[in-house]
Every structure is written in C-alpha cells, then in structure tokens.
PDB file of C-alpha atoms in Angstrom:
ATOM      1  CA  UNK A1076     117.548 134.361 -75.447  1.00  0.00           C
ATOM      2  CA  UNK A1077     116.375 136.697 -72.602  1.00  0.00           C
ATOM      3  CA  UNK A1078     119.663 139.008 -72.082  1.00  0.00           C
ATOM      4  CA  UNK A1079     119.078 139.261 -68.332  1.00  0.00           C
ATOM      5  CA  UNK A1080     119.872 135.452 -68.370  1.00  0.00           C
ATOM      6  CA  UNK A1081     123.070 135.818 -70.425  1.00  0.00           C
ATOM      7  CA  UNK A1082     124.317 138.603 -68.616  1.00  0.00           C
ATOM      8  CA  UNK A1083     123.789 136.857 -65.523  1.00  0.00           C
ATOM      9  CA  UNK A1084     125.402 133.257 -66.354  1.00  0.00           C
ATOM     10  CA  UNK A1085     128.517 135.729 -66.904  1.00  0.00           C
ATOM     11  CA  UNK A1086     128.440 137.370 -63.790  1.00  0.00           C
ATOM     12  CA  UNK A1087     128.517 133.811 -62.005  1.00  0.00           C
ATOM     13  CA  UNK A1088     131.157 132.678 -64.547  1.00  0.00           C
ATOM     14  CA  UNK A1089     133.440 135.873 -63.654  1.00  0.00           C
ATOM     15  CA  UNK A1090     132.580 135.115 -59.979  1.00  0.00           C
ATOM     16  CA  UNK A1091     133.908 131.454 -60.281  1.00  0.00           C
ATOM     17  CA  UNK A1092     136.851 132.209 -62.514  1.00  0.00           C
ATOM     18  CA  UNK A1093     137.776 134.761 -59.692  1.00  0.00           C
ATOM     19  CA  UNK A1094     136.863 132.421 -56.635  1.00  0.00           C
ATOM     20  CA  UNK A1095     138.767 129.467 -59.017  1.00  0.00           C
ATOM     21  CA  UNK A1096     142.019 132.235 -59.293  1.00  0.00           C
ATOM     22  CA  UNK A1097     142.026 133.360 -55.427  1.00  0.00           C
ATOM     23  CA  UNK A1098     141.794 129.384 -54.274  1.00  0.00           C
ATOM     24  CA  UNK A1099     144.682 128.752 -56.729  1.00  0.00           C
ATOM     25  CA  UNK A1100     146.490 131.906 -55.624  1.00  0.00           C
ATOM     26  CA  UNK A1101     145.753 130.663 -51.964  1.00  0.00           C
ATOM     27  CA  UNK A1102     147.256 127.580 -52.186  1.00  0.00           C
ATOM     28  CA  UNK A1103     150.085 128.386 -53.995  1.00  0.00           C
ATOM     29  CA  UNK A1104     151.128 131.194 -51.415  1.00  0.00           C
ATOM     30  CA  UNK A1105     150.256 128.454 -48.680  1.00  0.00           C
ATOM     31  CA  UNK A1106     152.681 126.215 -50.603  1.00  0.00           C
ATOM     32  CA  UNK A1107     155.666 128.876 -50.974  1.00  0.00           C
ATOM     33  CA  UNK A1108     155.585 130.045 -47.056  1.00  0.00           C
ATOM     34  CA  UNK A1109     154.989 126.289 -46.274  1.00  0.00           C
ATOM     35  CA  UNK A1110     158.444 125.768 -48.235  1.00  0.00           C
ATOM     36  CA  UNK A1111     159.780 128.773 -46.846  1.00  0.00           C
ATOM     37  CA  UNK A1112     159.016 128.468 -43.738  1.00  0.00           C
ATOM     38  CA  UNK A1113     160.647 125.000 -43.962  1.00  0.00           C
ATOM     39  CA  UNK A1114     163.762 126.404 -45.667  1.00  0.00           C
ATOM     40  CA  UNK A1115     163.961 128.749 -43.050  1.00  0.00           C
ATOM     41  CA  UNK A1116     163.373 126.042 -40.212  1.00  0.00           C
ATOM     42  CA  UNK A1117     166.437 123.889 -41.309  1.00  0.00           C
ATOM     43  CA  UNK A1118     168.528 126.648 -41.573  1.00  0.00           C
ATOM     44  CA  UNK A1119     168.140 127.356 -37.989  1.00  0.00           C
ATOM     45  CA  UNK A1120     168.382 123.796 -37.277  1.00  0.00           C
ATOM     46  CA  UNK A1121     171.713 123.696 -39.514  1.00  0.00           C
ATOM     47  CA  UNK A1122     172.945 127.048 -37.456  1.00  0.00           C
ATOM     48  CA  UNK A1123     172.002 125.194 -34.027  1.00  0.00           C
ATOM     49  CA  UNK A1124     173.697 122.099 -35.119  1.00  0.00           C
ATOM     50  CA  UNK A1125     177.132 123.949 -35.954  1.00  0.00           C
ATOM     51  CA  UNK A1126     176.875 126.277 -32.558  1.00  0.00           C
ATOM     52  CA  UNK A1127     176.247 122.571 -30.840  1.00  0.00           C
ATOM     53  CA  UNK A1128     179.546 121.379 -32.617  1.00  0.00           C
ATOM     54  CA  UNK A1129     181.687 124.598 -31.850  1.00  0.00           C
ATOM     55  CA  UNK A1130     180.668 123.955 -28.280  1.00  0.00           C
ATOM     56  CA  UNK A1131     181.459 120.363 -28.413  1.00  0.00           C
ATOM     57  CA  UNK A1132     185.093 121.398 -29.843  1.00  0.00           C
ATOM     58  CA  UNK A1133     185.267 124.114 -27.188  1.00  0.00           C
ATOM     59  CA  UNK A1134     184.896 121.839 -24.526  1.00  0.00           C
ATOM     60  CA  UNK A1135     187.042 118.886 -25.875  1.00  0.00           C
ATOM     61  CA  UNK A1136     189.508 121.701 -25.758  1.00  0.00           C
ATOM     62  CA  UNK A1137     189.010 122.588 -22.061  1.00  0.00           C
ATOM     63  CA  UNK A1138     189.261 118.716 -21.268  1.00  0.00           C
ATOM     64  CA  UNK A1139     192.496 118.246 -23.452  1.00  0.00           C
ATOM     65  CA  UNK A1140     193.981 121.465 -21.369  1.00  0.00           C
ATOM     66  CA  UNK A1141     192.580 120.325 -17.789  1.00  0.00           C
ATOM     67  CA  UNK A1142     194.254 116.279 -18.824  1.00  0.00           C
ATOM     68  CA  UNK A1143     197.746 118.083 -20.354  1.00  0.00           C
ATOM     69  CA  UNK A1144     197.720 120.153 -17.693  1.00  0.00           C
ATOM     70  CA  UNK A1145     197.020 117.605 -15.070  1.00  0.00           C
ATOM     71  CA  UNK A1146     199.604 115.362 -16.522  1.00  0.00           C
ATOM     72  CA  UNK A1147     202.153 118.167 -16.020  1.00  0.00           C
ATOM     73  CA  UNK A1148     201.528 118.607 -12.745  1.00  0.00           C
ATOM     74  CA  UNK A1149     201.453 115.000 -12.063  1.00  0.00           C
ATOM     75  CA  UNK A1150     204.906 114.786 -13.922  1.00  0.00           C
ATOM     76  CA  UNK A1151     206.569 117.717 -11.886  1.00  0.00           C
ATOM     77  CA  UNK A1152     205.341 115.893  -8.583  1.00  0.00           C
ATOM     78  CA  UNK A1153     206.709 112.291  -9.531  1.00  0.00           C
ATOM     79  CA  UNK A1154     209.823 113.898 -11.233  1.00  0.00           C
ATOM     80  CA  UNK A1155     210.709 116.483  -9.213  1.00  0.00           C
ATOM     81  CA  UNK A1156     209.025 116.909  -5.628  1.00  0.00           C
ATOM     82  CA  UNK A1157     208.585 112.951  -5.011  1.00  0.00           C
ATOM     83  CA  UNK A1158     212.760 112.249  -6.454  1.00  0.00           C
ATOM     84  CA  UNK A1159     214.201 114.793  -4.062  1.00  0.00           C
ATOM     85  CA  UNK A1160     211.572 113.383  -0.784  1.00  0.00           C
ATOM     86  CA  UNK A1161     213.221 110.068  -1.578  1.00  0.00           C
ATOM     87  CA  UNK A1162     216.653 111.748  -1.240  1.00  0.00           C
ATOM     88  CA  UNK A1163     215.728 113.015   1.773  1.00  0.00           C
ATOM     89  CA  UNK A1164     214.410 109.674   3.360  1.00  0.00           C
ATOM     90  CA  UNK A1165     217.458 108.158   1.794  1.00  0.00           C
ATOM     91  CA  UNK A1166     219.857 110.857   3.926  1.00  0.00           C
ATOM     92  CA  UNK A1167     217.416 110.858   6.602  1.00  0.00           C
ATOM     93  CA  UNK A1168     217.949 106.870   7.188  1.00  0.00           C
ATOM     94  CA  UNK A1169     221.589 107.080   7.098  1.00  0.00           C
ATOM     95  CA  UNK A1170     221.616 109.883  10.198  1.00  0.00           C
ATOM     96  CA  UNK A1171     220.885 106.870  12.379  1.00  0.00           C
ATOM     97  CA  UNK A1172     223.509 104.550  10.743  1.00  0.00           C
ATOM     98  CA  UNK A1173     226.281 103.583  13.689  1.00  0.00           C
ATOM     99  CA  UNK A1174     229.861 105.167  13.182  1.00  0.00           C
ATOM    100  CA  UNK A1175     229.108 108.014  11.041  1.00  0.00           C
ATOM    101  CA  UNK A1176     232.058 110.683  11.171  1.00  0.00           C
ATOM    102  CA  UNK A1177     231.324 114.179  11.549  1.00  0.00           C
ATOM    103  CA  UNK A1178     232.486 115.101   8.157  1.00  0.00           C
ATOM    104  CA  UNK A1179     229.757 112.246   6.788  1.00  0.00           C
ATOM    105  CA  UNK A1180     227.009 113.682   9.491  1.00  0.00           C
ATOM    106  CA  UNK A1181     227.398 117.473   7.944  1.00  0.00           C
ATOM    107  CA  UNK A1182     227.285 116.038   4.618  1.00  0.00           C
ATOM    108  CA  UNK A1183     224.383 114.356   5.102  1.00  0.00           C
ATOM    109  CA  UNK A1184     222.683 117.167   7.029  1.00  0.00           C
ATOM    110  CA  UNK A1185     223.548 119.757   4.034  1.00  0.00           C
ATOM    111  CA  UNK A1186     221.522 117.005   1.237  1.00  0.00           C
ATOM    112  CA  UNK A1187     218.908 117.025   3.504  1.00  0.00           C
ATOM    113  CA  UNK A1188     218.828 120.725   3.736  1.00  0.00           C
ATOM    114  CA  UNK A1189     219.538 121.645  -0.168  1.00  0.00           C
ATOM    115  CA  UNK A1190     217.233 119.053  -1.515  1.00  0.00           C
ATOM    116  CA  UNK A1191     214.132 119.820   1.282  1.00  0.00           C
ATOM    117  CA  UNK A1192     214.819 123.788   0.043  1.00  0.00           C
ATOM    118  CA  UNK A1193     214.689 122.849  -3.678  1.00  0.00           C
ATOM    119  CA  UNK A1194     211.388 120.506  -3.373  1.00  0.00           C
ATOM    120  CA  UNK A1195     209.741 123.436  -1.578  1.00  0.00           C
ATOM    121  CA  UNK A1196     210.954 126.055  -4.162  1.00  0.00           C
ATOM    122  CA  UNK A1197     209.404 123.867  -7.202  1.00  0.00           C
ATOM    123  CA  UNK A1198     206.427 123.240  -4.790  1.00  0.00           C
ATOM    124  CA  UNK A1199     205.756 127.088  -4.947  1.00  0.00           C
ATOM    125  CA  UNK A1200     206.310 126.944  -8.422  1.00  0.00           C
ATOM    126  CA  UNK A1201     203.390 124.182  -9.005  1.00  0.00           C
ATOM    127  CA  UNK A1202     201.234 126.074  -6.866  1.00  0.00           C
ATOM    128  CA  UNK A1203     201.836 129.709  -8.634  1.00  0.00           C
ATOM    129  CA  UNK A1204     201.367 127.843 -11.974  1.00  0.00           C
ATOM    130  CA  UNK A1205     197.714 126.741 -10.439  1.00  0.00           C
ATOM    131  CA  UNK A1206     196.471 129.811  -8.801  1.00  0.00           C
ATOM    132  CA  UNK A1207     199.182 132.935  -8.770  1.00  0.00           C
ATOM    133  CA  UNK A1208     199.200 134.190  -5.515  1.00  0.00           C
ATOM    134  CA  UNK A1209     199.523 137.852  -6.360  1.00  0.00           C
ATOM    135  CA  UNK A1210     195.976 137.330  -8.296  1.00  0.00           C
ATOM    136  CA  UNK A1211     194.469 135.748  -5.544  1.00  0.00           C
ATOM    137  CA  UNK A1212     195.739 138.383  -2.883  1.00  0.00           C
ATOM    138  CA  UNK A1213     195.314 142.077  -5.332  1.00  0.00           C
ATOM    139  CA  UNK A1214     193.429 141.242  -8.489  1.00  0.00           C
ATOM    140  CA  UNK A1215     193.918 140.757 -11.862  1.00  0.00           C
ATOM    141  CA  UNK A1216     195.504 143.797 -12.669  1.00  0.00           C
ATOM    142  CA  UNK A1217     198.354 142.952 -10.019  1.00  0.00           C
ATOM    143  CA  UNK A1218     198.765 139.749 -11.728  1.00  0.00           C
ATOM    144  CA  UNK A1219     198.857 140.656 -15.488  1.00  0.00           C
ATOM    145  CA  UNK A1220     201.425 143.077 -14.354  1.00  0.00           C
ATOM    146  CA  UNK A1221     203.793 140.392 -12.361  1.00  0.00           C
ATOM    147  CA  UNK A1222     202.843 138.255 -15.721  1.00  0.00           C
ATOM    148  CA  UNK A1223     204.310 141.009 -17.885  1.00  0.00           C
ATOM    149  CA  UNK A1224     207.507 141.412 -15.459  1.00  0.00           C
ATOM    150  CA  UNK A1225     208.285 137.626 -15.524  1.00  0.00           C
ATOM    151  CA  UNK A1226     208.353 137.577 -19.680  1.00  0.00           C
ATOM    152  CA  UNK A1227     210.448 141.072 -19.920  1.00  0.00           C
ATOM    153  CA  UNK A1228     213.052 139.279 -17.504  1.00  0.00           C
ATOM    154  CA  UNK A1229     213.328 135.651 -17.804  1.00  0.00           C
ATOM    155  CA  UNK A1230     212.448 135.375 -21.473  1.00  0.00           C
ATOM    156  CA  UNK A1231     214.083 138.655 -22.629  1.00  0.00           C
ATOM    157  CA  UNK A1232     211.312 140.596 -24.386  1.00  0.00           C
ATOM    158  CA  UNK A1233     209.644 144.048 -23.834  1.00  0.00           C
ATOM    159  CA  UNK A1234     206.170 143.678 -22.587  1.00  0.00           C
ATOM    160  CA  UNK A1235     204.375 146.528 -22.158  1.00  0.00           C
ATOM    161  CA  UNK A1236     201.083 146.815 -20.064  1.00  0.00           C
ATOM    162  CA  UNK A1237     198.673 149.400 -19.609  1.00  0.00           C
ATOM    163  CA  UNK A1238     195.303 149.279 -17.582  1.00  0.00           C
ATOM    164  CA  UNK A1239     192.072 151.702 -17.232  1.00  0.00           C
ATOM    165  CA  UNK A1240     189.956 149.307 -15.756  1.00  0.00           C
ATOM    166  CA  UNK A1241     188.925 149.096 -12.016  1.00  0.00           C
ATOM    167  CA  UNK A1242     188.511 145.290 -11.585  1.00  0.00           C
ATOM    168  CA  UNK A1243     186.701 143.799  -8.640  1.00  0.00           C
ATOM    169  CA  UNK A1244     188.540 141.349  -6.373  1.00  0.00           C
ATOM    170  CA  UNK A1245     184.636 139.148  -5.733  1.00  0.00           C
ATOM    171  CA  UNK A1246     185.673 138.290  -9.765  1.00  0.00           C
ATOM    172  CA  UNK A1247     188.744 136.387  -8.942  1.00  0.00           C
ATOM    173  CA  UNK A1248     187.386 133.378 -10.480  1.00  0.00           C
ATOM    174  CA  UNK A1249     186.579 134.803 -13.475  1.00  0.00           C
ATOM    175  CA  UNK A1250     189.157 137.028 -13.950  1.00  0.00           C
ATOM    176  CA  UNK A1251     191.433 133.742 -13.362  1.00  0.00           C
ATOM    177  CA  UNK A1252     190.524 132.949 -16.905  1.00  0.00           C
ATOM    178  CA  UNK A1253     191.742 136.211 -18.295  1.00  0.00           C
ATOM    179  CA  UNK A1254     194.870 136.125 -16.741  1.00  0.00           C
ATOM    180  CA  UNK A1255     194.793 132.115 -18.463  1.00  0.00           C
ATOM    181  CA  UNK A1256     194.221 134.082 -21.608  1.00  0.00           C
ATOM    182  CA  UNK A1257     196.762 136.762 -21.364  1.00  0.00           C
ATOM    183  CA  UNK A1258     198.767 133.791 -20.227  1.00  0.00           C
ATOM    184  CA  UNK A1259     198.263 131.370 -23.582  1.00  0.00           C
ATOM    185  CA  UNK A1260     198.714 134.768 -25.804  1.00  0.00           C
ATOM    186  CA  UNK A1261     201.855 135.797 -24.281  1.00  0.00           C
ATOM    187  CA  UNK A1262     203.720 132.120 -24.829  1.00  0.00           C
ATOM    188  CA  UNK A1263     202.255 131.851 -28.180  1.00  0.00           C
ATOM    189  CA  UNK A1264     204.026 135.604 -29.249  1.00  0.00           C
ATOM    190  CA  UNK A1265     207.048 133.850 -27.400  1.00  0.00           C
ATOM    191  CA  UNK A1266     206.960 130.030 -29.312  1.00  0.00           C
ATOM    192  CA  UNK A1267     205.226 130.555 -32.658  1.00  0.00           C
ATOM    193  CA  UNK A1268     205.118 134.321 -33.523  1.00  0.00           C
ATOM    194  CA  UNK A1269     209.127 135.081 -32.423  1.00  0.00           C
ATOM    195  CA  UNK A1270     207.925 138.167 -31.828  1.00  0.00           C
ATOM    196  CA  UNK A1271     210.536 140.312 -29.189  1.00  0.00           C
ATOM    197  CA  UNK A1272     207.784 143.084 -28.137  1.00  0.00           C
ATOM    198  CA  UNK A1273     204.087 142.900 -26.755  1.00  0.00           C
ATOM    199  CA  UNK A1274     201.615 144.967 -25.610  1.00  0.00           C
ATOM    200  CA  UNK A1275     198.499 144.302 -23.249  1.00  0.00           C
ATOM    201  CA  UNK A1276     196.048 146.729 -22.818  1.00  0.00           C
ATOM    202  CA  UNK A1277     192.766 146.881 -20.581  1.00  0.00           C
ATOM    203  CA  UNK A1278     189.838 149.972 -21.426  1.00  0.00           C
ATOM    204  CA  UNK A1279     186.520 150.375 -20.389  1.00  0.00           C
ATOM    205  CA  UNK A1280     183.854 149.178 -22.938  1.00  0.00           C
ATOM    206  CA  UNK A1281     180.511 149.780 -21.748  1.00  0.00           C
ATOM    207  CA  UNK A1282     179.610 147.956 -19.168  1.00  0.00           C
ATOM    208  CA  UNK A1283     182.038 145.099 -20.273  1.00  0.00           C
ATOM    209  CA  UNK A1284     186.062 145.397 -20.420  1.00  0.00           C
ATOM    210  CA  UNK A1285     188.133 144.987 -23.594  1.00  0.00           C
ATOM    211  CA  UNK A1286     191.869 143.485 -23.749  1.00  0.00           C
ATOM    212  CA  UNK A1287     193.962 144.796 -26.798  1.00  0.00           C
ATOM    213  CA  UNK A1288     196.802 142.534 -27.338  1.00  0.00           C
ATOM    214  CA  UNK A1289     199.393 143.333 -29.800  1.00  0.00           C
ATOM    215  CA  UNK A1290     203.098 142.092 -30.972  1.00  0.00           C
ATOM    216  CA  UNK A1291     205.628 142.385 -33.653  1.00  0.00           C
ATOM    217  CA  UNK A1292     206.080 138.503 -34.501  1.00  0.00           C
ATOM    218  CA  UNK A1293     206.054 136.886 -37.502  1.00  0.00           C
ATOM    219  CA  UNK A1294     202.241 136.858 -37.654  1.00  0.00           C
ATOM    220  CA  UNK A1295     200.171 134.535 -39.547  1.00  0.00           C
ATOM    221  CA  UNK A1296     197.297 134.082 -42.591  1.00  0.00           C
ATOM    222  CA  UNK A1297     193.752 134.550 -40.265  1.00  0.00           C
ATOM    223  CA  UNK A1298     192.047 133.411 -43.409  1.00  0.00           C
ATOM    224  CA  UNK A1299     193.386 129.910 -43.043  1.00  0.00           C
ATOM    225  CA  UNK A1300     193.106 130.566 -38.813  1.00  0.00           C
ATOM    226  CA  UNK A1301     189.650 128.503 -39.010  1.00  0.00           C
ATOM    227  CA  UNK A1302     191.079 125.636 -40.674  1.00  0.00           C
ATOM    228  CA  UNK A1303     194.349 125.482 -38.250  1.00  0.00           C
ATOM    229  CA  UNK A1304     193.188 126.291 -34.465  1.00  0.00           C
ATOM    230  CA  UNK A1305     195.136 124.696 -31.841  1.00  0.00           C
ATOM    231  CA  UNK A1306     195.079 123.563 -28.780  1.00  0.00           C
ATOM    232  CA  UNK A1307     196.027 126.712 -27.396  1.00  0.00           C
ATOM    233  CA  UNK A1308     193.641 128.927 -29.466  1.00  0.00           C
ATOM    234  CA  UNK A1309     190.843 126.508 -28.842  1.00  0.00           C
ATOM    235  CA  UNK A1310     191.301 126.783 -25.046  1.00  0.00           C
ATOM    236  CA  UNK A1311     191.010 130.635 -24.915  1.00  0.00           C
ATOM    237  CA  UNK A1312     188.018 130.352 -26.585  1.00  0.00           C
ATOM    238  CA  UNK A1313     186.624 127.902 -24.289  1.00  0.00           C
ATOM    239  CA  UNK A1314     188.013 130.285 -21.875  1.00  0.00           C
ATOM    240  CA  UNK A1315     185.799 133.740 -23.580  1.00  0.00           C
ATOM    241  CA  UNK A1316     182.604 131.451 -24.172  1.00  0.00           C
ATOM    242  CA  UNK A1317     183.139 130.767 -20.685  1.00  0.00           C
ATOM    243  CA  UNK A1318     183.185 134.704 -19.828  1.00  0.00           C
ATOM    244  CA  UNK A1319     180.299 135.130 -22.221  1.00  0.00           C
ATOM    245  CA  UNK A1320     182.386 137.209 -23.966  1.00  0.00           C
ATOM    246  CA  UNK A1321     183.877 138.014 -27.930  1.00  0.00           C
ATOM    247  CA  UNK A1322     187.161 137.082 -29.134  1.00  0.00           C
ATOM    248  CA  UNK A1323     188.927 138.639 -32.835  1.00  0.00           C
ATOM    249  CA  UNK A1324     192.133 138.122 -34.364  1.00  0.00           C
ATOM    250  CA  UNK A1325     193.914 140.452 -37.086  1.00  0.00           C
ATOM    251  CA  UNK A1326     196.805 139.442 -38.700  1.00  0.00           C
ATOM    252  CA  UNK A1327     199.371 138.887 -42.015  1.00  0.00           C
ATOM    253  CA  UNK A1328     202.497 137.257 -42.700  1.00  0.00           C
ATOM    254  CA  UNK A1329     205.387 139.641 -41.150  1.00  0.00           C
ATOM    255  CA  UNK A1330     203.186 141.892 -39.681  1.00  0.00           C
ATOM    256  CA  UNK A1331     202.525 141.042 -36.162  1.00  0.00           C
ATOM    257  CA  UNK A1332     199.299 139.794 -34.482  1.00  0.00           C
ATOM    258  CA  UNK A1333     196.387 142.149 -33.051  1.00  0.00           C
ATOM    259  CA  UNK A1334     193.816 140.617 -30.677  1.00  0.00           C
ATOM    260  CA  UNK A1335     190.667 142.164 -29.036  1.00  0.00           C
ATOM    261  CA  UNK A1336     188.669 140.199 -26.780  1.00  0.00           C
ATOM    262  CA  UNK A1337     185.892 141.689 -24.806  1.00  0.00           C
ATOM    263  CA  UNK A1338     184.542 139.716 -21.292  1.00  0.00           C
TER     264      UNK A1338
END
C-alpha cells in the first residue's frame, strides 16, 4: 500500500471528524442560546406581565379612592348642605305665612341665618377637602405646613415639619398629589399606627425632591406589607407612579414607621 495514500485518507478522515465535531458543536451552541434566549424572552414577558398587573392594581386603587371619595362628597352634600337648604326653604315659606308675631318672625329669621351660616361653613369644608386653598394660593410647602398645624391641634399630636426645598407654584397639580400623600400618611400614623409624634421632612435630591416621613406608632411587619396593602397604601402608590417617582417603607413591631419617597 503506497503510504502517500494512507497518510492521505487520514488527513481527510481528521478533516471530517473535525468538520463532523464543529457542525455538532454548532448546533448544539445554536440549540443552548436558542433555549436561552427563549428562557430569557419569557422572563421578560413574565416581568412585563407582573409590571402590567401592579399597574392594573394601582389604578383599581385610584378608581376605588376617586368612587369612595366621590361618595363622600356626595354624602356630605345630601346629608349636610342639601338638609339645612331644606330648612331654610322650610323657614323661608313660613316668612310669608299671615299672622306671624314678631317673636315667631325673629325666630324664624335667626334659623334662617344659623342654618345658611352652617351650610356655608361645611361648604368650605368640602371644598378645602378637594383643593386646599392655601396650596392653590402659596404652594405646597404652605400647605404641608397648615396640614401639620391642623393634626398638632385638632387631633392632639406633635407634628413636626421641616422643608429645604424651593417648590414651584406652575407644579400645583402635581404637587397636589404630594400633599394627598403626606395627607394618607399622616391619618394612617393617626388610625392604625397610634402613634402621638410625626415628622415630615422635604431635602433636595438631585434634581428630584425626597420626603422623609417618620413616627413613633406601633409600627408594623414590612415583610408581610406586600401581602396586606390597603386601600390607602395602594392609592399613594398610584399617587408616586403617577409622579414617576420611588416609594420605601421601614418598619417593626413597636418601633415606629420610616418612609422615603422621592418625586
């Protein structure tokens, strides 16, 4: 056998064996970033589908605030400002009843009076409760502050409230949704956390502003916070998604509540 011959059937056999391993090897690494691309793929689709349902609970939370609080407001104007307007009419009719004596006139005159002064004083208070008019007329930081004033007096705790922040009065809409936030935060310290002292605080954070919110309440477990949001919770995040903006709670059993949310 001529050796030239043998030497060269090897030479084609270590060529195909090494084409033969290269395809294999080819297809194989085809195969794996096939599957990993795919693996990859549906976890982004998994990631987009959960960000799609935390938005769909975010705004089923805005709704449920915008129908409670709509329901309120509706309940205030039946209860309150419509019962008192039918008073009035009521008085208002008998002034042109025949043979009225002047102690019945004066009577009459004074309901009309007290009960057209007390439907305008809850008016005012259903307007505040929609747009504060200090927040409209100086800012944000006017408001917080007349916020902060009206918990230390009428619900007798010590809030404390310091600001470093400029904020500019063309924001009014947005910063509406702070003062919502500050708002929600402040009642929940009051009604769950029992807490007798808070603190609001507003620094400069890049270009962005951050709100530190502290009290001394009874706190809670935010491991479990995930698995119990409320209403309340859920609308300040709708509120901070809203503001494009980031939202963390700290807190343990007995040891208060710390919040930082940036906007």
């Amino acid at each position: 056998m001529n050796p030239t011959s043998v030497s060269e059937k090897e030479i084609v056999l270590v060529i195909l064996y090494t084409s033969f391993f290269f395809i294999i090897l080819a297809v194989v690494l085809i195969v794996f970033f096939y599957y990993s691309r795919k693996k990859i793929l549906q976890k982004e689709i998994e990631k987009k589908d959960v960000e799609i349902e935390h938005q769909r609970e975010l705004l089923k939370a805005v709704i449920e605030t915008q129908e409670a609080e709509r329901k309120r407001i509706a309940q205030d104007l039946h209860d309150d400002i419509s019962s008192k307007l039918n008073v009035v009419a009521l008085n208002a009719h008998l002034l042109s009843m025949p043979h009225l004596s002047e102690t019945e006139l004066q009577e009459i005159k004074l309901n009309v009076i007290t009960l057209t002064g007390k439907a305008l004083e809850n008016s005012r208070k259903i307007a505040h409760d929609l747009l504060p008019p200090v927040l409209e007329k100086f800012g944000l930081d006017a408001g917080v502050e007349e916020l902060c004033m009206e918990f230390s007096t009428a619900k007798d705790v010590n809030v404390m409230y310091v600001n470093e922040v400029v904020f500019e009065e063309k924001e009014i809409r947005r910063h509406l949704h702070v003062f919502r936030i500050i708002q929600e935060l402040l009642s929940n310290s009051l009604r769950h956390g029992k807490a007798t002292k808070m603190a609001i605080r507003f620094v400069p954070f890049g270009a962005y502003t951050k709100c530190l919110y502290t009290d001394n309440g009874v706190g809670f477990d935010d491991k479990k916070l995930m698995h119990q949001k409320g209403l309340g919770l859920k609308n300040i995040e709708s509120r901070i998604s809203f503001l494009k903006g980031s939202l963390t709670f700290q807190s343990e059993r007995d040891k208060g509540v710390n919040v930082e949310f940036i906007f």
